mmCIF file of C-alpha atoms in Angstrom:
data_model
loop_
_atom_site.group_PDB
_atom_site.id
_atom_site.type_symbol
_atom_site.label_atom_id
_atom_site.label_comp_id
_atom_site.label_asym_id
_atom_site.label_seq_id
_atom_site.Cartn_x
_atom_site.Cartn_y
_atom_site.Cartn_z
ATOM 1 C CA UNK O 1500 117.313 91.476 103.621
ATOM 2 C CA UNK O 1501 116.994 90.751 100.540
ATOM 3 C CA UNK O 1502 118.227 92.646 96.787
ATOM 4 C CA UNK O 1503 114.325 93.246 95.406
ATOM 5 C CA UNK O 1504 116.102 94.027 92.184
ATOM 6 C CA UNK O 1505 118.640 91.366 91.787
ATOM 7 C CA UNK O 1506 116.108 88.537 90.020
ATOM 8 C CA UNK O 1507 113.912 88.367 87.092
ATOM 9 C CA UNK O 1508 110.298 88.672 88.952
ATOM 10 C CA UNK O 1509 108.421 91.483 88.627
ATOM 11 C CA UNK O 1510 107.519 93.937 91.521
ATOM 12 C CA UNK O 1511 103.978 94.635 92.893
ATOM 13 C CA UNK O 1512 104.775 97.696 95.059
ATOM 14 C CA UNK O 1513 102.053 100.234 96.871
ATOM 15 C CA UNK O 1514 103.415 103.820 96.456
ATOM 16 C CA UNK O 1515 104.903 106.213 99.662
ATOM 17 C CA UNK O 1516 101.700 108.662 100.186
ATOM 18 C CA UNK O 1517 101.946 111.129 102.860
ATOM 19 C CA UNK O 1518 100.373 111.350 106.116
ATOM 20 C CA UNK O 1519 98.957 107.619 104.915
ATOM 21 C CA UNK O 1520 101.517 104.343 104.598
ATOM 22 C CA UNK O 1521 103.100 104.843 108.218
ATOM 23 C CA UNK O 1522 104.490 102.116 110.052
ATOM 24 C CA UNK O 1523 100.728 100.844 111.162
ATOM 25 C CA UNK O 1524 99.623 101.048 107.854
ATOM 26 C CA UNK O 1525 102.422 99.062 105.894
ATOM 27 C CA UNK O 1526 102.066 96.362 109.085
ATOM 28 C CA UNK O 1527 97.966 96.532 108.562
ATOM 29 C CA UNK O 1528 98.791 96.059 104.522
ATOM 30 C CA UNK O 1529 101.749 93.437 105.097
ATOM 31 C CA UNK O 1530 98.670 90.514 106.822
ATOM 32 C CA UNK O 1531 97.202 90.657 103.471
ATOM 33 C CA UNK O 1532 99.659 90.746 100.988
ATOM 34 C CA UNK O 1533 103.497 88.168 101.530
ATOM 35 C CA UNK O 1534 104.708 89.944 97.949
ATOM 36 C CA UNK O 1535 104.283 93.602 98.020
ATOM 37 C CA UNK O 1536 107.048 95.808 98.238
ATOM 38 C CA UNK O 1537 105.713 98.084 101.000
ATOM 39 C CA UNK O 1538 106.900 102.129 100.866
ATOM 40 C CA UNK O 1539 107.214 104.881 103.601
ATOM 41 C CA UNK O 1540 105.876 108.227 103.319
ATOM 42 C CA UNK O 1541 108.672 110.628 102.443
ATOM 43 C CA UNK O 1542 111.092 110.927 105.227
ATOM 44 C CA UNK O 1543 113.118 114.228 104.395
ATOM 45 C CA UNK O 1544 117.242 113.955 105.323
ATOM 46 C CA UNK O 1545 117.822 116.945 107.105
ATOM 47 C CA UNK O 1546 114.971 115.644 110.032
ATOM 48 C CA UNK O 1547 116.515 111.858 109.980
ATOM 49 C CA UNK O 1548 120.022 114.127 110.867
ATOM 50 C CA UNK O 1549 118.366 116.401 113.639
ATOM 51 C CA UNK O 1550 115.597 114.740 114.158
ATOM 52 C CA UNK O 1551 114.942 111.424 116.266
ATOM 53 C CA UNK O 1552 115.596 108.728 114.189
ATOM 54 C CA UNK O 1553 113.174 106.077 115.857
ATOM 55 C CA UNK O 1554 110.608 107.585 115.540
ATOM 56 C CA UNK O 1555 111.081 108.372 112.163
ATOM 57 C CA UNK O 1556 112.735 104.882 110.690
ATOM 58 C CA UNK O 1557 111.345 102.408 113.150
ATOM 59 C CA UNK O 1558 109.103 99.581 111.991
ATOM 60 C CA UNK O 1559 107.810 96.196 112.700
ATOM 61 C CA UNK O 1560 110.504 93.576 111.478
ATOM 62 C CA UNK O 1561 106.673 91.898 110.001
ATOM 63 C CA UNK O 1562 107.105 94.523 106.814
ATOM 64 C CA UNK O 1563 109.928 93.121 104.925
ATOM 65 C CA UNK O 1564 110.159 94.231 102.353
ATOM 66 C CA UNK O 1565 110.188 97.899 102.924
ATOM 67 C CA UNK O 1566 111.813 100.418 101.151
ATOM 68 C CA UNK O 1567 112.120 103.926 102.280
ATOM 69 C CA UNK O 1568 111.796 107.057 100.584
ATOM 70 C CA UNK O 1569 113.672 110.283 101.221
ATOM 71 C CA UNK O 1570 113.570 113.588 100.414
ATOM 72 C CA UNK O 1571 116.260 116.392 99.742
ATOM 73 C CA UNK O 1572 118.372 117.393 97.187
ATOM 74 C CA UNK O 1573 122.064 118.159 99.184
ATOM 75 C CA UNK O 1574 123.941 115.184 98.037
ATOM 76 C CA UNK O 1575 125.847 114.970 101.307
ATOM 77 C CA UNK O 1576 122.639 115.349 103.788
ATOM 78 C CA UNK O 1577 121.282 112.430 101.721
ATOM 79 C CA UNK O 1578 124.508 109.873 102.112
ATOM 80 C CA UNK O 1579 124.326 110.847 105.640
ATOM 81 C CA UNK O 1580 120.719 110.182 106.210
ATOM 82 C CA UNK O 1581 121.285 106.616 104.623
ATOM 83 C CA UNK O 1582 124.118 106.196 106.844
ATOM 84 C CA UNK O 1583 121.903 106.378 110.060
ATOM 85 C CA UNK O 1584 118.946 104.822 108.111
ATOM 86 C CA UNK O 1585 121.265 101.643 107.897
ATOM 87 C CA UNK O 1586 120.869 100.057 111.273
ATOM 88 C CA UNK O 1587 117.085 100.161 110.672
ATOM 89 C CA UNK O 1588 117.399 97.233 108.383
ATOM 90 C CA UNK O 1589 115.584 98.721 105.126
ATOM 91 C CA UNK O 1590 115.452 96.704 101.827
ATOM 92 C CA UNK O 1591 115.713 100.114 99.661
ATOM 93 C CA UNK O 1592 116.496 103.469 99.629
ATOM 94 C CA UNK O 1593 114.505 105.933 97.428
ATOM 95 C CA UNK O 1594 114.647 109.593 96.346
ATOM 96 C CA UNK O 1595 111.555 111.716 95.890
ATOM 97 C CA UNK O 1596 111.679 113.643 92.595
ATOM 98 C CA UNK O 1597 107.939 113.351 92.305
ATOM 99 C CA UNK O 1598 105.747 115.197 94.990
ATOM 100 C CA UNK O 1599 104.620 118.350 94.087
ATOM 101 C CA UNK O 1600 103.207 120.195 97.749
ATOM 102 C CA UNK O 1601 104.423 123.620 98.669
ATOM 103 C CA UNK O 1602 106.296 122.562 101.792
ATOM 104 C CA UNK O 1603 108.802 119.954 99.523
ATOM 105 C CA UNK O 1604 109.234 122.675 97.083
ATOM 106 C CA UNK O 1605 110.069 124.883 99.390
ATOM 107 C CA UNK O 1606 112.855 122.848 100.051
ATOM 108 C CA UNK O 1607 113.969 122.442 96.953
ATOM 109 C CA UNK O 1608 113.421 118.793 96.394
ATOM 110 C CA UNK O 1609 110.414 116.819 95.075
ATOM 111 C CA UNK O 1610 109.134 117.194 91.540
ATOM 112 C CA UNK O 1611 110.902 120.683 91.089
ATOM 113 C CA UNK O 1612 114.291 118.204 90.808
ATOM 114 C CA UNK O 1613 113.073 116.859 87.431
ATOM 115 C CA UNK O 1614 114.789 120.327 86.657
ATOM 116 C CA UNK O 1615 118.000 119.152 87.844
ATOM 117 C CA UNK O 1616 119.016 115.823 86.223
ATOM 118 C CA UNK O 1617 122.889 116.697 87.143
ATOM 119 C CA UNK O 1618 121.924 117.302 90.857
ATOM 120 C CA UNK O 1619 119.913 114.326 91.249
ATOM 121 C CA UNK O 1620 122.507 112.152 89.658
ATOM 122 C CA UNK O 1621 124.821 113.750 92.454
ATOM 123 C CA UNK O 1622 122.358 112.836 95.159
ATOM 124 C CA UNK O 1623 122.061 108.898 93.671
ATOM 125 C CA UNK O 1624 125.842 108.409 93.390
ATOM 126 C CA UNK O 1625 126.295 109.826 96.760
ATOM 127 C CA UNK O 1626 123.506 107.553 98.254
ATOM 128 C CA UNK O 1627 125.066 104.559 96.614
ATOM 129 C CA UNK O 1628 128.365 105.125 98.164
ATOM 130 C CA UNK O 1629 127.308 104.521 101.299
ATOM 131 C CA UNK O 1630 124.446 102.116 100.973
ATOM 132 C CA UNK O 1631 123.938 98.561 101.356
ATOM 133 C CA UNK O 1632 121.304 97.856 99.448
ATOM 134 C CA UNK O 1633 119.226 98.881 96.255
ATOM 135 C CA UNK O 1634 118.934 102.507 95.693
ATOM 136 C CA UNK O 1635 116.086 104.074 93.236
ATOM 137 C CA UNK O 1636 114.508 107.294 92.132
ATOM 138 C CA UNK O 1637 110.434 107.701 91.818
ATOM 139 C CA UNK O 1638 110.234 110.719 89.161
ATOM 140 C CA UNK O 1639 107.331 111.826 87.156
ATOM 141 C CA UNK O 1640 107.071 112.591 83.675
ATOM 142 C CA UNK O 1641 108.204 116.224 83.502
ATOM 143 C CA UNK O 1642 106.789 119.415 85.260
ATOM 144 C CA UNK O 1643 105.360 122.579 83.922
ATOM 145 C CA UNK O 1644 106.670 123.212 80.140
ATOM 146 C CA UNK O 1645 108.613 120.588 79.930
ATOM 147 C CA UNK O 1646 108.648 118.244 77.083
ATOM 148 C CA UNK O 1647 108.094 115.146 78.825
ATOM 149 C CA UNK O 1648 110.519 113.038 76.146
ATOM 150 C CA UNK O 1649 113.723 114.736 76.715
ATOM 151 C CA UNK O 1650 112.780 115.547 80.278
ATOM 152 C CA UNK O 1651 112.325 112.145 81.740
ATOM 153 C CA UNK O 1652 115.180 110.926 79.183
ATOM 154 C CA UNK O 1653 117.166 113.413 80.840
ATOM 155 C CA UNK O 1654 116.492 112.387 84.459
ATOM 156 C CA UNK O 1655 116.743 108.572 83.772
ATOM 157 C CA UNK O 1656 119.941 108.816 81.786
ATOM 158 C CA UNK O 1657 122.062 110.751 84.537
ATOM 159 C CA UNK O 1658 120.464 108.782 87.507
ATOM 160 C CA UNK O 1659 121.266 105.679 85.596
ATOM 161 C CA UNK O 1660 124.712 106.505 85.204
ATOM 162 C CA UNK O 1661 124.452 107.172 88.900
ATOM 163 C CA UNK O 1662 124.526 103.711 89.753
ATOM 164 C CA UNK O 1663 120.214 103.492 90.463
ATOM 165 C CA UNK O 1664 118.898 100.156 90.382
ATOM 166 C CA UNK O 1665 115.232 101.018 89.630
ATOM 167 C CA UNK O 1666 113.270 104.159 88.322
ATOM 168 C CA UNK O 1667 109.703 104.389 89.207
ATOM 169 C CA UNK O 1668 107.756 106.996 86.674
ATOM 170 C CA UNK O 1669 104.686 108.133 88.010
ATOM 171 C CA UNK O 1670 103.158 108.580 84.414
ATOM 172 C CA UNK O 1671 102.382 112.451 84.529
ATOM 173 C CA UNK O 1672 103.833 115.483 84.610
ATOM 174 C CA UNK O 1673 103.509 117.191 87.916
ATOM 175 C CA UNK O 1674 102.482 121.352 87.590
ATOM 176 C CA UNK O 1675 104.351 123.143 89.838
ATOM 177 C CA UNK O 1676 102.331 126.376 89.123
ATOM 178 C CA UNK O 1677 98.334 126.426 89.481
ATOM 179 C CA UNK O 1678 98.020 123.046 90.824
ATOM 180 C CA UNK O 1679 97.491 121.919 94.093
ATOM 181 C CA UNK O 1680 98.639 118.751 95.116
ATOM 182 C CA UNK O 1681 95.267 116.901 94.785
ATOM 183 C CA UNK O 1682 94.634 118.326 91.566
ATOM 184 C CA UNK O 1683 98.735 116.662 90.504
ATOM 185 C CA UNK O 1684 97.109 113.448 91.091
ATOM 186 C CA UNK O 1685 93.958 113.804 89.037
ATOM 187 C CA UNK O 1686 94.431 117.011 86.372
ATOM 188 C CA UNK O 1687 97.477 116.332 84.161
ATOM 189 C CA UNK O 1688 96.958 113.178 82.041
ATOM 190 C CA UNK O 1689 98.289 110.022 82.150
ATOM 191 C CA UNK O 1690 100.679 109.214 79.902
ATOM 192 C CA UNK O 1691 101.913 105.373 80.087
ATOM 193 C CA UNK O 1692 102.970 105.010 76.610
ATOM 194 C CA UNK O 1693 106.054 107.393 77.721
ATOM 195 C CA UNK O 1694 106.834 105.123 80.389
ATOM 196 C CA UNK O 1695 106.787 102.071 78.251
ATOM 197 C CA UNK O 1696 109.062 103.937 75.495
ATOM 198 C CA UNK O 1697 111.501 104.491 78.717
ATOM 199 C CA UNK O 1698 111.867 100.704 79.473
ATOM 200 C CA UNK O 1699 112.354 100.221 75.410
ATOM 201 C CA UNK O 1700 115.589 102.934 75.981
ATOM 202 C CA UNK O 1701 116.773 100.523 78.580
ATOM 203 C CA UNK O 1702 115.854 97.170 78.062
ATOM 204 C CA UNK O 1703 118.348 95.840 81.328
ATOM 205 C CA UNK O 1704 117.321 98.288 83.913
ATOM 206 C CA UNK O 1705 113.984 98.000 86.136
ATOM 207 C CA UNK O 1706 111.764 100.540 85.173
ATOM 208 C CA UNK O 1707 108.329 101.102 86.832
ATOM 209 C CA UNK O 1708 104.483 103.065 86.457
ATOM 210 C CA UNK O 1709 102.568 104.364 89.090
ATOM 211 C CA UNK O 1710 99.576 106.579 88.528
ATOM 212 C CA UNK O 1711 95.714 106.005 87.997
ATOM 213 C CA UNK O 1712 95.933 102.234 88.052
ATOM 214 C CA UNK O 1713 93.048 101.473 89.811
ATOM 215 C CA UNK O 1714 92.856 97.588 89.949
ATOM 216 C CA UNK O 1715 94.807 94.615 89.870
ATOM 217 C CA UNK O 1716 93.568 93.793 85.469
ATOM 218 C CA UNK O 1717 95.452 96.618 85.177
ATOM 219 C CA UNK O 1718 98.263 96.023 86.691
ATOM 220 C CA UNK O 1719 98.228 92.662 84.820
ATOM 221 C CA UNK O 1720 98.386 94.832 81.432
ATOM 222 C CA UNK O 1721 101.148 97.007 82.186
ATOM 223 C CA UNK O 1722 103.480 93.960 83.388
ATOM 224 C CA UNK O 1723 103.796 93.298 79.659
ATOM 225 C CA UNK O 1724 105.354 96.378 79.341
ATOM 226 C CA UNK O 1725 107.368 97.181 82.355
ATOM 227 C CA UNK O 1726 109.077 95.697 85.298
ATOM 228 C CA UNK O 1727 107.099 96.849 88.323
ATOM 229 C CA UNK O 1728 103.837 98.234 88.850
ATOM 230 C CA UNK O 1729 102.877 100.806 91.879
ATOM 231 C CA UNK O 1730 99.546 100.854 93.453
ATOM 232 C CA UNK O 1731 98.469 104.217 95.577
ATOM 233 C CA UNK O 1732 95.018 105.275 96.281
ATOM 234 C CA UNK O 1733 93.476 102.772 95.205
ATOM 235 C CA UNK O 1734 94.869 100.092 97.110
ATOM 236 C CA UNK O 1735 94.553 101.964 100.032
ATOM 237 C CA UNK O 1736 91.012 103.066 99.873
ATOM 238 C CA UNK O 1737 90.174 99.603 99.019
ATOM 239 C CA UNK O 1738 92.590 97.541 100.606
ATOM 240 C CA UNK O 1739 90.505 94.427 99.819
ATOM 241 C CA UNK O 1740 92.043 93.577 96.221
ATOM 242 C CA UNK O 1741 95.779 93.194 98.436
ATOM 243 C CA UNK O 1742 94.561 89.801 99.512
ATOM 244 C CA UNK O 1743 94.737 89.028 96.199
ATOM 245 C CA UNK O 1744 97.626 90.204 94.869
ATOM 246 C CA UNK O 1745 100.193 86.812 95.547
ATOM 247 C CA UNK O 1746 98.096 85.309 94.063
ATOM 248 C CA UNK O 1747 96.804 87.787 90.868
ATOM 249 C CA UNK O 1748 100.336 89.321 90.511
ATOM 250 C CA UNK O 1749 102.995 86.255 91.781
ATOM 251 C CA UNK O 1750 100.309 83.065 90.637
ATOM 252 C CA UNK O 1751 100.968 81.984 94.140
ATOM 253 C CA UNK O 1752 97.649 79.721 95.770
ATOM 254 C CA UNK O 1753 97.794 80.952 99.473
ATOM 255 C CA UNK O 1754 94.428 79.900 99.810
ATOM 256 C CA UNK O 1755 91.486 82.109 101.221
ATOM 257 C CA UNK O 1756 92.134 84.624 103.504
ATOM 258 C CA UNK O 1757 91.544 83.939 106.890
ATOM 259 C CA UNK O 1758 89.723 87.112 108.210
ATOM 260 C CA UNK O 1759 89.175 86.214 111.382
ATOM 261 C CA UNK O 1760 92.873 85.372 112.045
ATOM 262 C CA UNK O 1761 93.273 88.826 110.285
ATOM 263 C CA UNK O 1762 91.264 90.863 112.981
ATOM 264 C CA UNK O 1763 93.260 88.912 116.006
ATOM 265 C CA UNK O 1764 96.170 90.089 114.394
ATOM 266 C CA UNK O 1765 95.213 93.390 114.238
ATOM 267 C CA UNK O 1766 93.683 93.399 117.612
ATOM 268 C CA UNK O 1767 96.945 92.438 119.027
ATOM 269 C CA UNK O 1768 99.099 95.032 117.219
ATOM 270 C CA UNK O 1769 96.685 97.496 118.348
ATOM 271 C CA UNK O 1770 96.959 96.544 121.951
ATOM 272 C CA UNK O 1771 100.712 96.413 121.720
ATOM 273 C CA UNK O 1772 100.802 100.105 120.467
ATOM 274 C CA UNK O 1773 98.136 101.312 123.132
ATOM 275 C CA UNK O 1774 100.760 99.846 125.651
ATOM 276 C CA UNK O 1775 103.180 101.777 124.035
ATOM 277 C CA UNK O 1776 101.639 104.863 124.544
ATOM 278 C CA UNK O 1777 99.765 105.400 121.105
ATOM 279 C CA UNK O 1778 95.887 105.657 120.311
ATOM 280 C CA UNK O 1779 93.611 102.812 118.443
ATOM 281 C CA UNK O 1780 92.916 105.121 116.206
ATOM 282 C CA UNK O 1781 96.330 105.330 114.851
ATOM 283 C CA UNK O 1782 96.337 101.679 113.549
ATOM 284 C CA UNK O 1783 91.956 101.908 112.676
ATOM 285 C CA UNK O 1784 91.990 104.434 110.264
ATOM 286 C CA UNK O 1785 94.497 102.601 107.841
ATOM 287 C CA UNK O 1786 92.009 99.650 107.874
ATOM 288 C CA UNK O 1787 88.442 101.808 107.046
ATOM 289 C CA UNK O 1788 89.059 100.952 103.782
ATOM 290 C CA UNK O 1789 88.871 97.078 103.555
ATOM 291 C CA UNK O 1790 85.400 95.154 102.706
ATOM 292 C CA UNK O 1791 84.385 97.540 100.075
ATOM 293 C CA UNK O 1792 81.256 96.038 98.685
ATOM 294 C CA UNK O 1793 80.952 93.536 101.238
ATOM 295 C CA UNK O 1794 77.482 93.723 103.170
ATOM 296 C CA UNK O 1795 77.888 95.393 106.685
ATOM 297 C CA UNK O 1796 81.070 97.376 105.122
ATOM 298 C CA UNK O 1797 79.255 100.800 106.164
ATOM 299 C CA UNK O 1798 78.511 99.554 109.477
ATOM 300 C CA UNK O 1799 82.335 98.559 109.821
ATOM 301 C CA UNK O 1800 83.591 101.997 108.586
ATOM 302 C CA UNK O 1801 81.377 103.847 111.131
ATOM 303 C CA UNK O 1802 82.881 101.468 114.059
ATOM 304 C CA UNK O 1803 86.555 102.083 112.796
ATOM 305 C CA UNK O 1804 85.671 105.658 112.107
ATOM 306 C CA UNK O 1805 84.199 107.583 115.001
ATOM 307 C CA UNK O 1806 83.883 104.780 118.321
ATOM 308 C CA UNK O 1807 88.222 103.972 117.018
ATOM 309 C CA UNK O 1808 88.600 107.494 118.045
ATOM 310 C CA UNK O 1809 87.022 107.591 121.515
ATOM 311 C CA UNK O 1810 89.247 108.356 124.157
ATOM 312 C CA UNK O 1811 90.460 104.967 126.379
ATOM 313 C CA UNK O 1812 89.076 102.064 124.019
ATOM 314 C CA UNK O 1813 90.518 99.322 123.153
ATOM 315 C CA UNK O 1814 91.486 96.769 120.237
ATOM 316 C CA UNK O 1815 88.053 95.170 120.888
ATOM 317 C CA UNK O 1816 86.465 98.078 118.298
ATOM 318 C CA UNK O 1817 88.004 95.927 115.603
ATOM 319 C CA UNK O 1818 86.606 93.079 117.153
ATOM 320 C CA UNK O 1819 83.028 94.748 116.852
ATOM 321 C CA UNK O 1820 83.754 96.143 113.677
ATOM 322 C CA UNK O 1821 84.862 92.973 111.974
ATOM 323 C CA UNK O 1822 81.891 91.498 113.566
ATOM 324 C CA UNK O 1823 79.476 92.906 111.049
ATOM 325 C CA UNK O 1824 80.492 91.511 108.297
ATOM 326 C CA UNK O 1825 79.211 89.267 106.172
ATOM 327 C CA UNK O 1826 81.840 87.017 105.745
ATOM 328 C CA UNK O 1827 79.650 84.488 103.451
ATOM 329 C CA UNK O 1828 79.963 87.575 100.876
ATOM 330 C CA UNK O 1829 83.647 87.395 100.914
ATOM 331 C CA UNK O 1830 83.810 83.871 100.898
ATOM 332 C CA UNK O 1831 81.549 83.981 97.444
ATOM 333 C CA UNK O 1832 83.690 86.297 96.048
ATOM 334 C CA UNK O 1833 87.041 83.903 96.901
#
């Protein structure tokens, strides 16, 4: 493992989303892009404690670097969840005080914590007794009322303090009140010039934006202004533009991508994880996504989409699904 924070680069990371970047999905998203720093889906402490913790933290050693995300907000629970989290060999630890949904509100933790600058401050000095490597906070602007200048000034000042080595600002407020969780991601409006003024407060301490950035120009445009940039929904509903992001992001030449080594990989993950007990359609419907735009992409999403889940088949579906693709499209487009 390596400190992600420790150098001068800038980070390229794609955002923990729920229910979407498990395990098979950060090892589908890790063949196409050597640079990313790849995220788990929250992970809340008090089911790492009483919960099985392999099935939880496991992952493929291929997905370095990984950070993982947790949720709570009982300072103790949280040290003690990156205490077991440990032998699983993460690169970072970070606390979720952005989601909005019922069920993390409910549990007091989430975006309901930009509330509580004090108590998260608690949580991050108590994670970074015990842990190894960096630990960070993804926040959002504000919620509800709040005035999203001395709100997220609040927040970043006392986790900073803390000891945390990055803050991640998605760059809205989240409502707690009359929005679902959907609408959090769409309704309230971006606001990156609040972000930016955050990184001019601390000029030595890696600040980052998530939120709306839809492509990798535009990542490109707020590297001028911050130290990271995070990618969600975009990047995984068109997983495409994260074969080009070593080179885009890094200016590395790895050369074209080799798609058909791509679906072998794939294939053989998939098989591994069928021997294991899982379904193909637990690795397939990560990869629906890729070849948007690319002629036979509807064909491939129909494959990956309703023969995946069939009961009994095998990795060959990607095989057949890769198949019709035009790869002379994607090769123009290289």
């Amino acid at each position: 493992m390596t400190n992600t924070y420790s150098g001068t680069d800038k980070i390229f990371a794609i955002a923990p989303m729920i229910d979407w970047t498990d395990r098979h999905c950060r090892f589908f998203h890790r063949q196409l892009t050597r640079r990313a720093l790849l995220y788990t889906e929250m992970v809340v402490a008090d089911g790492i404690i009483h919960g099985d913790p392999v099935r939880l933290l496991g992952f493929d050693a291929a997905e370095h670097p990984v950070a993982l995300q947790l949720g709570g907000s009982e300072p103790d629970k949280l040290a003690e969840a990156v205490r077991i989290s440990a032998g699983f060999g993460y690169d970072e630890i970070n606390l979720n005080v952005g989601c909005p949904s019922d069920r993390v509100q409910s549990g007091a933790f989430g975006a309901c914590l930009m509330r509580e600058p004090e108590l998260v401050g608690d949580c991050v000095a108590a994670m970074k007794a015990v842990s190894t490597v960096p630990v960070t906070v993804k926040c959002r602007l504000g919620v509800d009322d709040q005035d999203t200048e001395t709100a997220l000034s609040a927040l970043a000042e006392r986790v900073i303090e803390a000891g945390a080595d990055a803050v991640w600002v998605h760059a809205r407020k989240a409502w707690l009140e009359g929005l679902s969780p959907k609408e959090n991601r769409d309704i309230p409006p971006l606001d990156y010039d609040r972000v930016y003024r955050l990184k001019q407060d601390y000029p030595n301490v890696f600040i980052g934006i998530n939120g709306g950035i839809a492509d990798l120009n535009q990542a490109l445009e707020h590297l001028i202004h911050v130290d990271g940039v995070m990618l969600g929904r975009a990047a995984y509903h068109n997983a495409s533009l994260l074969a080009e992001v070593d080179r885009t992001i890094f200016g590395e030449d790895a050369g074209e991508t080799d798609w058909a080594g791509l679906c072998a990989t794939m294939m053989d993950y998939a098989e591994r994880h069928i021997a294991g007990g899982g379904r193909l359609a637990h690795v397939t419907r990560h990869m629906v996504g890729l070849f948007q735009g690319v002629r036979g992409a509807r064909r491939y999403r129909q494959i990956l989409s309703t023969d995946a889940a069939r009961p009994g088949v095998g990795p060959e579906v990607i095989a057949a699904a890769f198949a019709e693709i035009d790869m002379t499209d994607l090769t123009a487009a290289a």
